[in-house]
mmCIF file of C-alpha atoms and ligand atoms in Angstrom:
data_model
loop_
_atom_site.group_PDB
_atom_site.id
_atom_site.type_symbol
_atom_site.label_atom_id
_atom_site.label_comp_id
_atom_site.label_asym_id
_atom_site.label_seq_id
_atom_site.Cartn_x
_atom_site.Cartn_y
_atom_site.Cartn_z
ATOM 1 C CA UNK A 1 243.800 233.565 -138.757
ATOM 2 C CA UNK A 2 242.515 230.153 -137.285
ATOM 3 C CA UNK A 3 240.316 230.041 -134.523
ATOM 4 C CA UNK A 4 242.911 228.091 -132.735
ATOM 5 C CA UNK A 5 246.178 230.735 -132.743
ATOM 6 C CA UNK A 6 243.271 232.920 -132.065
ATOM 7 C CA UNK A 7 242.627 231.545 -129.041
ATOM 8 C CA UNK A 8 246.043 230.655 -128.118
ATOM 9 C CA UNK A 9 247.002 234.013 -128.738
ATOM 10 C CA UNK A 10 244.356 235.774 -126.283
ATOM 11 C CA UNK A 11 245.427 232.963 -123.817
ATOM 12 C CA UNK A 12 249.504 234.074 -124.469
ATOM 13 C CA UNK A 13 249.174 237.574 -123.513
ATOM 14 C CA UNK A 14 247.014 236.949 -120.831
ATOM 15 C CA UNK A 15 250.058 234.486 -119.302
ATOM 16 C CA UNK A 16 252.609 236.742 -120.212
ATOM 17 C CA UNK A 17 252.973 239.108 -116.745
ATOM 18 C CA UNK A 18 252.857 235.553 -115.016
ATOM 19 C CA UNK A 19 255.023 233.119 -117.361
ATOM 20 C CA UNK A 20 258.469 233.246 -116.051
ATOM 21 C CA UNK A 21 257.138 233.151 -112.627
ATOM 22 C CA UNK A 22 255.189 230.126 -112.611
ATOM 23 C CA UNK A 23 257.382 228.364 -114.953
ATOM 24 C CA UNK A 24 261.326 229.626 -114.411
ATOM 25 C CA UNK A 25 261.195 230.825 -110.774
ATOM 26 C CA UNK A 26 262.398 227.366 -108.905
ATOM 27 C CA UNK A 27 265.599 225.566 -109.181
ATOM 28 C CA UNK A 28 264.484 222.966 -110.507
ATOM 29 C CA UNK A 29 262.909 224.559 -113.642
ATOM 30 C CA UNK A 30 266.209 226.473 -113.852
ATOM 31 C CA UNK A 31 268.084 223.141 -113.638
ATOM 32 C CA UNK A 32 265.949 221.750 -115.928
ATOM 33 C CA UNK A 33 266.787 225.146 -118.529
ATOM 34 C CA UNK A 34 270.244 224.925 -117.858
ATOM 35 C CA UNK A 35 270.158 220.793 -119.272
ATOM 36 C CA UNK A 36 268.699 222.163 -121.800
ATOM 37 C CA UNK A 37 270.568 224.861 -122.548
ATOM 38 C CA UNK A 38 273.542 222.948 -122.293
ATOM 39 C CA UNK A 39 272.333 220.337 -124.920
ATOM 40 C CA UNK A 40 271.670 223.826 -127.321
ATOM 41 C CA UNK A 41 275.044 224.851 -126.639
ATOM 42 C CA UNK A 42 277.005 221.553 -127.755
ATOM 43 C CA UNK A 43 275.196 222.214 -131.491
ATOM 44 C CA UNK A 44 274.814 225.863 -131.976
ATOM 45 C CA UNK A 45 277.704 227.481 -133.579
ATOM 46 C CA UNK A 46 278.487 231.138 -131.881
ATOM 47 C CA UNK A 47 278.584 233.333 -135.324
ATOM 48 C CA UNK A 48 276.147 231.684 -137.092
ATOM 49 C CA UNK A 49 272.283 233.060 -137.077
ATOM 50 C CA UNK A 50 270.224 231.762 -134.830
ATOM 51 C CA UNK A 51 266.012 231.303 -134.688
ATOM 52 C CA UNK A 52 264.080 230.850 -131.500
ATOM 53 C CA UNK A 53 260.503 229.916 -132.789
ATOM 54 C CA UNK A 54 257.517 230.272 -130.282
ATOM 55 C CA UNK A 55 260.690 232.211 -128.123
ATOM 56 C CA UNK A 56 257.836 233.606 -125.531
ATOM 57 C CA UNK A 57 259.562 235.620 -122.649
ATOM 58 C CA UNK A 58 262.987 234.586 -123.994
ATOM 59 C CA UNK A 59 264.169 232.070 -121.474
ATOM 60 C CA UNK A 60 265.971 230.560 -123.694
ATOM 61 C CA UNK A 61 266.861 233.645 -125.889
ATOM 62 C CA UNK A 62 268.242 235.228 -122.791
ATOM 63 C CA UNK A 63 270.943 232.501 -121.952
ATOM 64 C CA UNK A 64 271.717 233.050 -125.699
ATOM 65 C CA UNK A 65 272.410 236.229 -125.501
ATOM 66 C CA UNK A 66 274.413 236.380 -121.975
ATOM 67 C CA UNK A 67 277.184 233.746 -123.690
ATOM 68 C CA UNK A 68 277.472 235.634 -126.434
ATOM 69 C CA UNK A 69 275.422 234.253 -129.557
ATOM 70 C CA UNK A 70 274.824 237.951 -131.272
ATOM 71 C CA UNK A 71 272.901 236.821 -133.908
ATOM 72 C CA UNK A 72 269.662 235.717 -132.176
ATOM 73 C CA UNK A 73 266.562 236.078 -133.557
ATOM 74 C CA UNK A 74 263.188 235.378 -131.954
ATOM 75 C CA UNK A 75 258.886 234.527 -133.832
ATOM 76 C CA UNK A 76 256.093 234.447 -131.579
ATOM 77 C CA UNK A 77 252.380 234.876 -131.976
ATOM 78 C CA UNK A 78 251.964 236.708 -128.747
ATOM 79 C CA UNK A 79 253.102 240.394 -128.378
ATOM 80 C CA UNK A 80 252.825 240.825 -124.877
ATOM 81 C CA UNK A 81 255.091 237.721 -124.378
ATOM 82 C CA UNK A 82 257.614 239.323 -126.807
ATOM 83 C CA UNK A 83 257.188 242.502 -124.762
ATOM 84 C CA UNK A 84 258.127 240.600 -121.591
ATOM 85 C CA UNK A 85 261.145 239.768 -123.288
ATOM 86 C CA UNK A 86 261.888 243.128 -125.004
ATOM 87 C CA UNK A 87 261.940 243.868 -121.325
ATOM 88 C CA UNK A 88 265.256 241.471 -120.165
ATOM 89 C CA UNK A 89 266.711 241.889 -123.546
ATOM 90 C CA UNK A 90 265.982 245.712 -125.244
ATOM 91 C CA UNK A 91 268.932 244.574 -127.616
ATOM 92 C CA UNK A 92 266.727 241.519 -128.483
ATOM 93 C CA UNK A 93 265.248 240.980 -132.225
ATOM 94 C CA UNK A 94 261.792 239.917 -131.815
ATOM 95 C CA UNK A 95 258.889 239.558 -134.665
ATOM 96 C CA UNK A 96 255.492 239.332 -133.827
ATOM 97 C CA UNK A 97 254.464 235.976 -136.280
ATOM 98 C CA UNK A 98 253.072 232.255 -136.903
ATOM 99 C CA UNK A 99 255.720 229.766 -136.179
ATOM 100 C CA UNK A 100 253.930 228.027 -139.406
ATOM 101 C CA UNK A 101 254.710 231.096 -141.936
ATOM 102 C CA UNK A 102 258.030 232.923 -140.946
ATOM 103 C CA UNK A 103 258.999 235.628 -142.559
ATOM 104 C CA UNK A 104 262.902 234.665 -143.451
ATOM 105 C CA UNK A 105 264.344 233.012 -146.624
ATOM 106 C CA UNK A 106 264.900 229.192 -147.688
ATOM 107 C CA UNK A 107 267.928 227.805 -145.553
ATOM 108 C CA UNK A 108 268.076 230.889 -143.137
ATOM 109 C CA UNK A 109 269.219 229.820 -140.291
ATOM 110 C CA UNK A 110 272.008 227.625 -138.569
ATOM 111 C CA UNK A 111 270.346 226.795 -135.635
ATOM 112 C CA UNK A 112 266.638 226.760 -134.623
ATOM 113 C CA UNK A 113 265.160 226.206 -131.365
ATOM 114 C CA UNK A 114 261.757 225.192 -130.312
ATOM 115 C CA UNK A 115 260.881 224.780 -126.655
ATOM 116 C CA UNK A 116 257.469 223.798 -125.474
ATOM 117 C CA UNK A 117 255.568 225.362 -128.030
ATOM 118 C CA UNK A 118 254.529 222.543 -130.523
ATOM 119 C CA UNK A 119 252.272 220.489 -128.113
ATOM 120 C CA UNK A 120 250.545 224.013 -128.529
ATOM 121 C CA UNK A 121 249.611 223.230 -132.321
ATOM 122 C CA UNK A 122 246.623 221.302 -133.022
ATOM 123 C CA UNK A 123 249.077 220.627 -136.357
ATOM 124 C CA UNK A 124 252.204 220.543 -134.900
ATOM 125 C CA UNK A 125 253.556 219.030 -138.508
ATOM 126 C CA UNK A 126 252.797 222.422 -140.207
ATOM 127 C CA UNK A 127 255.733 224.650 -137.853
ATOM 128 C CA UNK A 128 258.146 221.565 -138.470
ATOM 129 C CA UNK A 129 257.464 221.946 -142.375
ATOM 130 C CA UNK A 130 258.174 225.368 -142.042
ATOM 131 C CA UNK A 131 260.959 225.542 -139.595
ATOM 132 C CA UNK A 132 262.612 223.047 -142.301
ATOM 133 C CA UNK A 133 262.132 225.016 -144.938
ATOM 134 C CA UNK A 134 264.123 228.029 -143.010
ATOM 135 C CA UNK A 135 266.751 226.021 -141.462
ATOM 136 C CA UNK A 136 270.343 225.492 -143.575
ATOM 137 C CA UNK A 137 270.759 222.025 -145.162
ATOM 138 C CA UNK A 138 273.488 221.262 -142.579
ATOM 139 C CA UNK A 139 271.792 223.136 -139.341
ATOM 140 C CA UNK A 140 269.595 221.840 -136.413
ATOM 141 C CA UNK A 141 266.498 221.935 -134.681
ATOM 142 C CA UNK A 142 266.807 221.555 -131.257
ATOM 143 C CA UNK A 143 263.568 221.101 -129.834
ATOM 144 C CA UNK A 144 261.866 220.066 -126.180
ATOM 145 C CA UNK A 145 258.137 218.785 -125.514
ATOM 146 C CA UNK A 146 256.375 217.183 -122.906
ATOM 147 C CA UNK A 147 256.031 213.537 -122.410
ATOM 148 C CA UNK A 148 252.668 212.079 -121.492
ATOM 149 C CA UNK A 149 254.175 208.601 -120.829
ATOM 150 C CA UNK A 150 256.454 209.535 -117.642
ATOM 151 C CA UNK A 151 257.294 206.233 -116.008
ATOM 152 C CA UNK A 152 255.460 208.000 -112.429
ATOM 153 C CA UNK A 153 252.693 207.738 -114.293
ATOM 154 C CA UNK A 154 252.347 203.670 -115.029
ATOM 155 C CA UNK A 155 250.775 201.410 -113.189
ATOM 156 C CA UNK A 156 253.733 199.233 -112.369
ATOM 157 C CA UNK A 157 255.679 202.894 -110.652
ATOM 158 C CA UNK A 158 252.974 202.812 -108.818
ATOM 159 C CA UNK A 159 255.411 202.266 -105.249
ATOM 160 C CA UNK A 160 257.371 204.428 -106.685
ATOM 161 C CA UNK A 161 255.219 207.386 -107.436
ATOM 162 C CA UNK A 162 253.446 207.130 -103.750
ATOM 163 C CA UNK A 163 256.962 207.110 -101.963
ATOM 164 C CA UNK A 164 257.952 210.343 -104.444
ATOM 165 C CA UNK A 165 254.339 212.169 -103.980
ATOM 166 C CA UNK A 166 254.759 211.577 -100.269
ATOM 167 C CA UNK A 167 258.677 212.987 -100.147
ATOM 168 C CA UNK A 168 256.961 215.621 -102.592
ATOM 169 C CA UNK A 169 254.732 216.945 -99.617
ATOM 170 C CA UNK A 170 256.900 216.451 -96.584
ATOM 171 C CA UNK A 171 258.917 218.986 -98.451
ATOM 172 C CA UNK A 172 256.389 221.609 -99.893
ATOM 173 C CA UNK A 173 255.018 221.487 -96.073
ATOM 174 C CA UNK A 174 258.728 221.968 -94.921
ATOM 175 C CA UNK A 175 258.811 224.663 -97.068
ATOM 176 C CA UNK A 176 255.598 226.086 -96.369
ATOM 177 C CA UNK A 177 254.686 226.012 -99.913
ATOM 178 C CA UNK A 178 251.661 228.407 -100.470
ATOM 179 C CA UNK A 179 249.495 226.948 -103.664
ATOM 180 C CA UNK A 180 249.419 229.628 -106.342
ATOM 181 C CA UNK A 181 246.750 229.308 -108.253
ATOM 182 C CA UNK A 182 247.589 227.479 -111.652
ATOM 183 C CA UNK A 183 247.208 229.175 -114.692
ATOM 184 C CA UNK A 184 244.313 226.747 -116.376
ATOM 185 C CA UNK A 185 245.709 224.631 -119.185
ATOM 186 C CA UNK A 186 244.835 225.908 -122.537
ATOM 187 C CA UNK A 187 242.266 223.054 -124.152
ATOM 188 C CA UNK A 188 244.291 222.408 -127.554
ATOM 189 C CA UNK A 189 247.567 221.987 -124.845
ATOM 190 C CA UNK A 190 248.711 218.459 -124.562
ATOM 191 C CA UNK A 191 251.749 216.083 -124.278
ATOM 192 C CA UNK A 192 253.092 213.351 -126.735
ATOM 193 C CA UNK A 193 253.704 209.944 -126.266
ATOM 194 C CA UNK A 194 257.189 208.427 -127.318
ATOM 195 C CA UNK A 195 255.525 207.312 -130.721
ATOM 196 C CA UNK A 196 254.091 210.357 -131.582
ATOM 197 C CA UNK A 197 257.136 212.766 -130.681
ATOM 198 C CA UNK A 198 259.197 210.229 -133.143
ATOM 199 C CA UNK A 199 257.263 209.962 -136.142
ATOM 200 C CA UNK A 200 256.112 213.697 -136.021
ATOM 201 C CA UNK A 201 259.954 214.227 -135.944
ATOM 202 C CA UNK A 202 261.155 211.443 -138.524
ATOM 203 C CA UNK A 203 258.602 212.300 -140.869
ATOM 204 C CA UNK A 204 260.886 215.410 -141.424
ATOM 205 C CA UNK A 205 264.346 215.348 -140.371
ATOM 206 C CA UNK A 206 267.182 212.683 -139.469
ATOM 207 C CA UNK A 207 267.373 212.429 -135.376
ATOM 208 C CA UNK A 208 270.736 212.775 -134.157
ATOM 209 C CA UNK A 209 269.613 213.236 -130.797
ATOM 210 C CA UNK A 210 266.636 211.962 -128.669
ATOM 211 C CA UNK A 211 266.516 211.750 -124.864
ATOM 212 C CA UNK A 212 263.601 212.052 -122.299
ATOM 213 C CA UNK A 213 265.189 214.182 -119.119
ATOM 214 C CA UNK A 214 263.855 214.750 -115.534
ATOM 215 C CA UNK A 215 262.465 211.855 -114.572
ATOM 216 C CA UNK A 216 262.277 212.288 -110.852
ATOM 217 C CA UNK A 217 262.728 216.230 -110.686
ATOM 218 C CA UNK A 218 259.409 216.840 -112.688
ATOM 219 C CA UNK A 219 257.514 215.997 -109.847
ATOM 220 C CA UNK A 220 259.205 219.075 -107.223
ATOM 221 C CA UNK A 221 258.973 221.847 -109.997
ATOM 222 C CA UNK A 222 258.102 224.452 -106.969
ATOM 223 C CA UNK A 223 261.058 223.359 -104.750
ATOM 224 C CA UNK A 224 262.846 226.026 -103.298
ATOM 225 C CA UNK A 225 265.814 224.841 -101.353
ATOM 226 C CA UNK A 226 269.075 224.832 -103.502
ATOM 227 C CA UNK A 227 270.625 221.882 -100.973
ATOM 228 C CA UNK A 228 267.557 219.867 -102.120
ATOM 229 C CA UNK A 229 267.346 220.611 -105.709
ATOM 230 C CA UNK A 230 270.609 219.084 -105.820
ATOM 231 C CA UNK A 231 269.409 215.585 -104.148
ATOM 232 C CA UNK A 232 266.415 215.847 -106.270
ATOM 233 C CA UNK A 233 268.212 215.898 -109.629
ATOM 234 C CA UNK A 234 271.097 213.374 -108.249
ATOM 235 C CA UNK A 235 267.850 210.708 -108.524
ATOM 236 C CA UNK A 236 267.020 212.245 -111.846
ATOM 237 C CA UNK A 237 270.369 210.988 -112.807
ATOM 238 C CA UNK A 238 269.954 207.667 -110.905
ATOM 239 C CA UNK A 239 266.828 206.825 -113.311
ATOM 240 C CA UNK A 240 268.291 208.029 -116.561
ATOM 241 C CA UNK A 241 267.339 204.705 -118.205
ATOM 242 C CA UNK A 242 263.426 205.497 -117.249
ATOM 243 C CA UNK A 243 261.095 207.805 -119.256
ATOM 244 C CA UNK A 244 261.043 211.551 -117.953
ATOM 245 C CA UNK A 245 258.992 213.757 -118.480
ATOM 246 C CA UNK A 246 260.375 215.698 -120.716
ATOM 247 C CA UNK A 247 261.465 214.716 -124.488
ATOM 248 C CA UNK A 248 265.329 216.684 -125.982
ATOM 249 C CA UNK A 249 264.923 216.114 -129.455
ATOM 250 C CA UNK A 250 268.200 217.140 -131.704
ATOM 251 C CA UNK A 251 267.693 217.104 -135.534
ATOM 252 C CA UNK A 252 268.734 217.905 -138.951
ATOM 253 C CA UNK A 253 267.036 218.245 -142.234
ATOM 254 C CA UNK A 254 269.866 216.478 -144.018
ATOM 255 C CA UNK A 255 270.637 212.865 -143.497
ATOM 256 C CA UNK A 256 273.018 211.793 -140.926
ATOM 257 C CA UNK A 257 274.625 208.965 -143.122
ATOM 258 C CA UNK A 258 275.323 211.673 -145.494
ATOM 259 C CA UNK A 259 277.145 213.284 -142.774
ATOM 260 C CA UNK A 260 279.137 210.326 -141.682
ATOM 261 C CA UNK A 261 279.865 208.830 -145.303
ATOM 262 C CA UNK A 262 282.637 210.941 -146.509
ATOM 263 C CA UNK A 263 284.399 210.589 -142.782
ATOM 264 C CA UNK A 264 284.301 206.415 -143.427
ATOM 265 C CA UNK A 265 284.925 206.584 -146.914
ATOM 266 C CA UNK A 266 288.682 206.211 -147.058
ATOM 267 C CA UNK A 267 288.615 203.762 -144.479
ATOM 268 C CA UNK A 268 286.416 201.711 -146.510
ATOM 269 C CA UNK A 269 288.704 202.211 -149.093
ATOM 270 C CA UNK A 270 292.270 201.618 -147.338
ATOM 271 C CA UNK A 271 290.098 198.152 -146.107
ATOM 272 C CA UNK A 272 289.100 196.994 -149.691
ATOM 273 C CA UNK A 273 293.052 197.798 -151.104
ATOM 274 C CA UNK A 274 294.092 195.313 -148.734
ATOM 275 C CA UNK A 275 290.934 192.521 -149.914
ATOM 276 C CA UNK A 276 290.861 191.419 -153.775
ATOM 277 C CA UNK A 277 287.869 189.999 -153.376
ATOM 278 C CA UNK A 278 285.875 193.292 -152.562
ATOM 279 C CA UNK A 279 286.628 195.117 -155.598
ATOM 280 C CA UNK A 280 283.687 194.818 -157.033
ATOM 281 C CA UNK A 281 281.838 196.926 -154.276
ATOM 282 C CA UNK A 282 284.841 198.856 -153.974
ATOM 283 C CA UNK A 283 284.363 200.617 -157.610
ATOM 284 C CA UNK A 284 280.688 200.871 -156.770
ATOM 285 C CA UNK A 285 281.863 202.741 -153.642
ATOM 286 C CA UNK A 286 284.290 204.610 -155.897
ATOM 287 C CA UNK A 287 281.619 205.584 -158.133
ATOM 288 C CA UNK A 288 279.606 207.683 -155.450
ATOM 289 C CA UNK A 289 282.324 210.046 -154.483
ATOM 290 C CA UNK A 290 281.550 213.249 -157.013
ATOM 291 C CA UNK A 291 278.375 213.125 -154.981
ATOM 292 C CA UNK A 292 279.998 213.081 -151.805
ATOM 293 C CA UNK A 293 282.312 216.023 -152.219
ATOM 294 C CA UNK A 294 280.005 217.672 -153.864
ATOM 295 C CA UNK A 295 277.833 217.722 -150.908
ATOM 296 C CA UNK A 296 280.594 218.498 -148.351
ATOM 297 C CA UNK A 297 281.585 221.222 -150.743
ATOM 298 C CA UNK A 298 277.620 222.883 -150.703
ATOM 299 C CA UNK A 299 278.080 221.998 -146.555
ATOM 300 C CA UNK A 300 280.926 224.624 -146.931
ATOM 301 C CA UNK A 301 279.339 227.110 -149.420
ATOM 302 C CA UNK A 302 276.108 227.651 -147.206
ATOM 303 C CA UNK A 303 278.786 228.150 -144.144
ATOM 304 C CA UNK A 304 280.499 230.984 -145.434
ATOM 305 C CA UNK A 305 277.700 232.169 -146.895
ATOM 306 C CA UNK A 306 275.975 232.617 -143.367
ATOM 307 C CA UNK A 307 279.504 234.099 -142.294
ATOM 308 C CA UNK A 308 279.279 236.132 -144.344
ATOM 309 C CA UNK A 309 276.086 237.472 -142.821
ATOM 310 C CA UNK A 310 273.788 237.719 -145.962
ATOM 311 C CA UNK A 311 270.766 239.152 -145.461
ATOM 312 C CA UNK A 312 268.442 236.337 -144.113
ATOM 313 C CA UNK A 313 264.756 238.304 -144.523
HETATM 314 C C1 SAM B 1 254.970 227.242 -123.444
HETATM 315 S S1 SAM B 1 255.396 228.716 -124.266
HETATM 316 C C2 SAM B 1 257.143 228.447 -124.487
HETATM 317 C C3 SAM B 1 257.910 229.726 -124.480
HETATM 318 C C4 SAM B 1 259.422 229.549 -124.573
HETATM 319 N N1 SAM B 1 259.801 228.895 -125.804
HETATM 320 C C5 SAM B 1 259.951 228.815 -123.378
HETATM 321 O O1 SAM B 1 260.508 227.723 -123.530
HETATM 322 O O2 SAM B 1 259.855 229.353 -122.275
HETATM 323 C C6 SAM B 1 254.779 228.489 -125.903
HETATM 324 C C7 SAM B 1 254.960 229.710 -126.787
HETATM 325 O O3 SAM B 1 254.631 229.344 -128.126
HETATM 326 C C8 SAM B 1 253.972 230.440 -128.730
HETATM 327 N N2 SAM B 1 253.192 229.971 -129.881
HETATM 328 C C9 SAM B 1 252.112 229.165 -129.889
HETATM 329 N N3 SAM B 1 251.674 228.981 -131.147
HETATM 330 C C10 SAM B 1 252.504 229.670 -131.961
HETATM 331 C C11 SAM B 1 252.581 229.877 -133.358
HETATM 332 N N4 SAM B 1 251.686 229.330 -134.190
HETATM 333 N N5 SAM B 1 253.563 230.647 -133.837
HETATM 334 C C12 SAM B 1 254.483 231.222 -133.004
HETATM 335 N N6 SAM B 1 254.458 231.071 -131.666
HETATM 336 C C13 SAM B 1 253.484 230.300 -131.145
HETATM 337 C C14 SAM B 1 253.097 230.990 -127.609
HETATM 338 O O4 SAM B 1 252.690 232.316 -127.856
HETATM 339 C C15 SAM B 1 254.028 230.855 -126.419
HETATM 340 O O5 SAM B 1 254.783 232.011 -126.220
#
């Protein structure tokens, strides 16, 4: 193994006891899940398989599994965060593995999810190859990651971010927030800029999705009043247009035109009936449409065929 998984791995199980309560205790990080969660749950379909690479201590998994996606599956390189989760979830299916060779077939998998675990990767690119390979022509990847560009952080927020930071500690001190110490930030860990998170995508897939979230609520992770959570994310939705600090990627492996073509095609067709002049690209049109049904009917083959609940190891 690498020197790197190596190392992340040691510096997993060490986390493990500690993950969900540094990172999932407030309501804001369960707001921010939930949005998430949400977005996973307008694209995952409930009887189709579904892969939760890098799952950790099944945050994610776990609001699977309560609305009543069976067939969950879940990789990580760390045991002792699988453990965690075997804890929650004893039903769960968990493999101890590298995101970057998983042990399931070509096309496995309707829906794969990957939160917060490829700014992990020194070669992030390698788990997308992989999670391609393993994810049905006509599934997503719904991924999240962090964004190093939040619009706090510029120059010109600068009012901004010292009005926020000083709201921050009025209410930690209200709260009588006690510091606990930070687990220290792994030295391959880092966030991606807008330009990086899009071509490492693109390079891959077809974006049908692509949103940066949170960008006021990042900055009161540790809140614990429910009464101010809610303000707090009523400004996140005030400054949707800015950059947040966190990046909802949705994606597929097969081309979104593809998807839309066969959906316009007899519209195109009902318009260039009624126009002469267009016939010309109207038999050209005409000449593509073997290849479109064809791929809708290969759309409908792999469905049934993950109905059907083939074995997908
Ligand atoms: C920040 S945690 C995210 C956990 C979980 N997905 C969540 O959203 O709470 C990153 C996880 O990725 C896992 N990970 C890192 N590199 C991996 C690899 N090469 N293969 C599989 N899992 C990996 C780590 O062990 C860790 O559990």
């Amino acid at each position: 193994m690498e020197p790197w998984k190596q190392a992340e791995m040691v510096y997993e199980d060490s986390m493990a006891a500690r993950y969900d309560f540094h990172y999932y205790r407030s309501p804001v990080s369960q707001a921010h899940l939930r949005e998430f969660f949400n977005l996973i749950r307008r694209h995952a379909l409930r009887d189709q398989w579904i892969l939760d690479v890098g799952g950790g201590t099944g945050a994610v998994t776990e609001r699977l599994l309560n609305d009543r996606h069976t067939r969950v599956d879940t990789v990580d390189l760390s045991l002792a965060m699988l453990l965690e989760a075997k804890k929650k979830m004893p039903v769960l299916r968990a493999i101890v593995c590298d995101g970057e060779h998983l042990p399931f077939k070509d096309d496995a998998f309707r829906t794969i999810i990957c939160s917060s675990v490829l700014h992990h990767l020194p070669f992030p690119d390698r788990m997308l190859k992989e999670i391609k390979r393993a994810l049905a022509p006509y599934g997503v990847l719904i991924a999240q990651e962090p964004n190093q560009n939040h619009f706090l952080t510029r120059p010109e927020s600068y009012p901004v971010n010292s009005i926020s930071t000083m709201i921050m500690h009025y209410l930690y001190r209200i709260e009588r927030y006690e510091p606990v110490g930070e687990p220290p930030i792994h030295e391959y860990h880092r966030a991606f800029t807008r330009q990086e998170i899009v071509r490492l995508f693109t390079d891959q897939f077809s974006i049908l999705h692509f949103r940066s979230e949170f960008a006021f609520s990042c900055l009161f992770s540790k809140l614990r009043s429910p009464i101010m959570t809610r303000i707090i994310l009523a400004m996140d939705r005030c400054l949707r247009r800015k950059d947040g600090s966190v990046f909802h990627i949705v994606c597929s492996k097969t081309d979104v035109g593809h998807r839309n073509l066969l959906k316009n095609y007899f519209r195109f067709l009902e318009t260039l009936r009624q126009d002469p002049d267009q016939r010309m690209p109207g038999l050209i049109l005409f000449s593509l449409l073997p290849l479109i049904v064809l791929g809708r009917a290969y759309e409908l083959y792999e469905r049934i065929r993950s109905k059907l609940g083939k074995s997908i190891y």
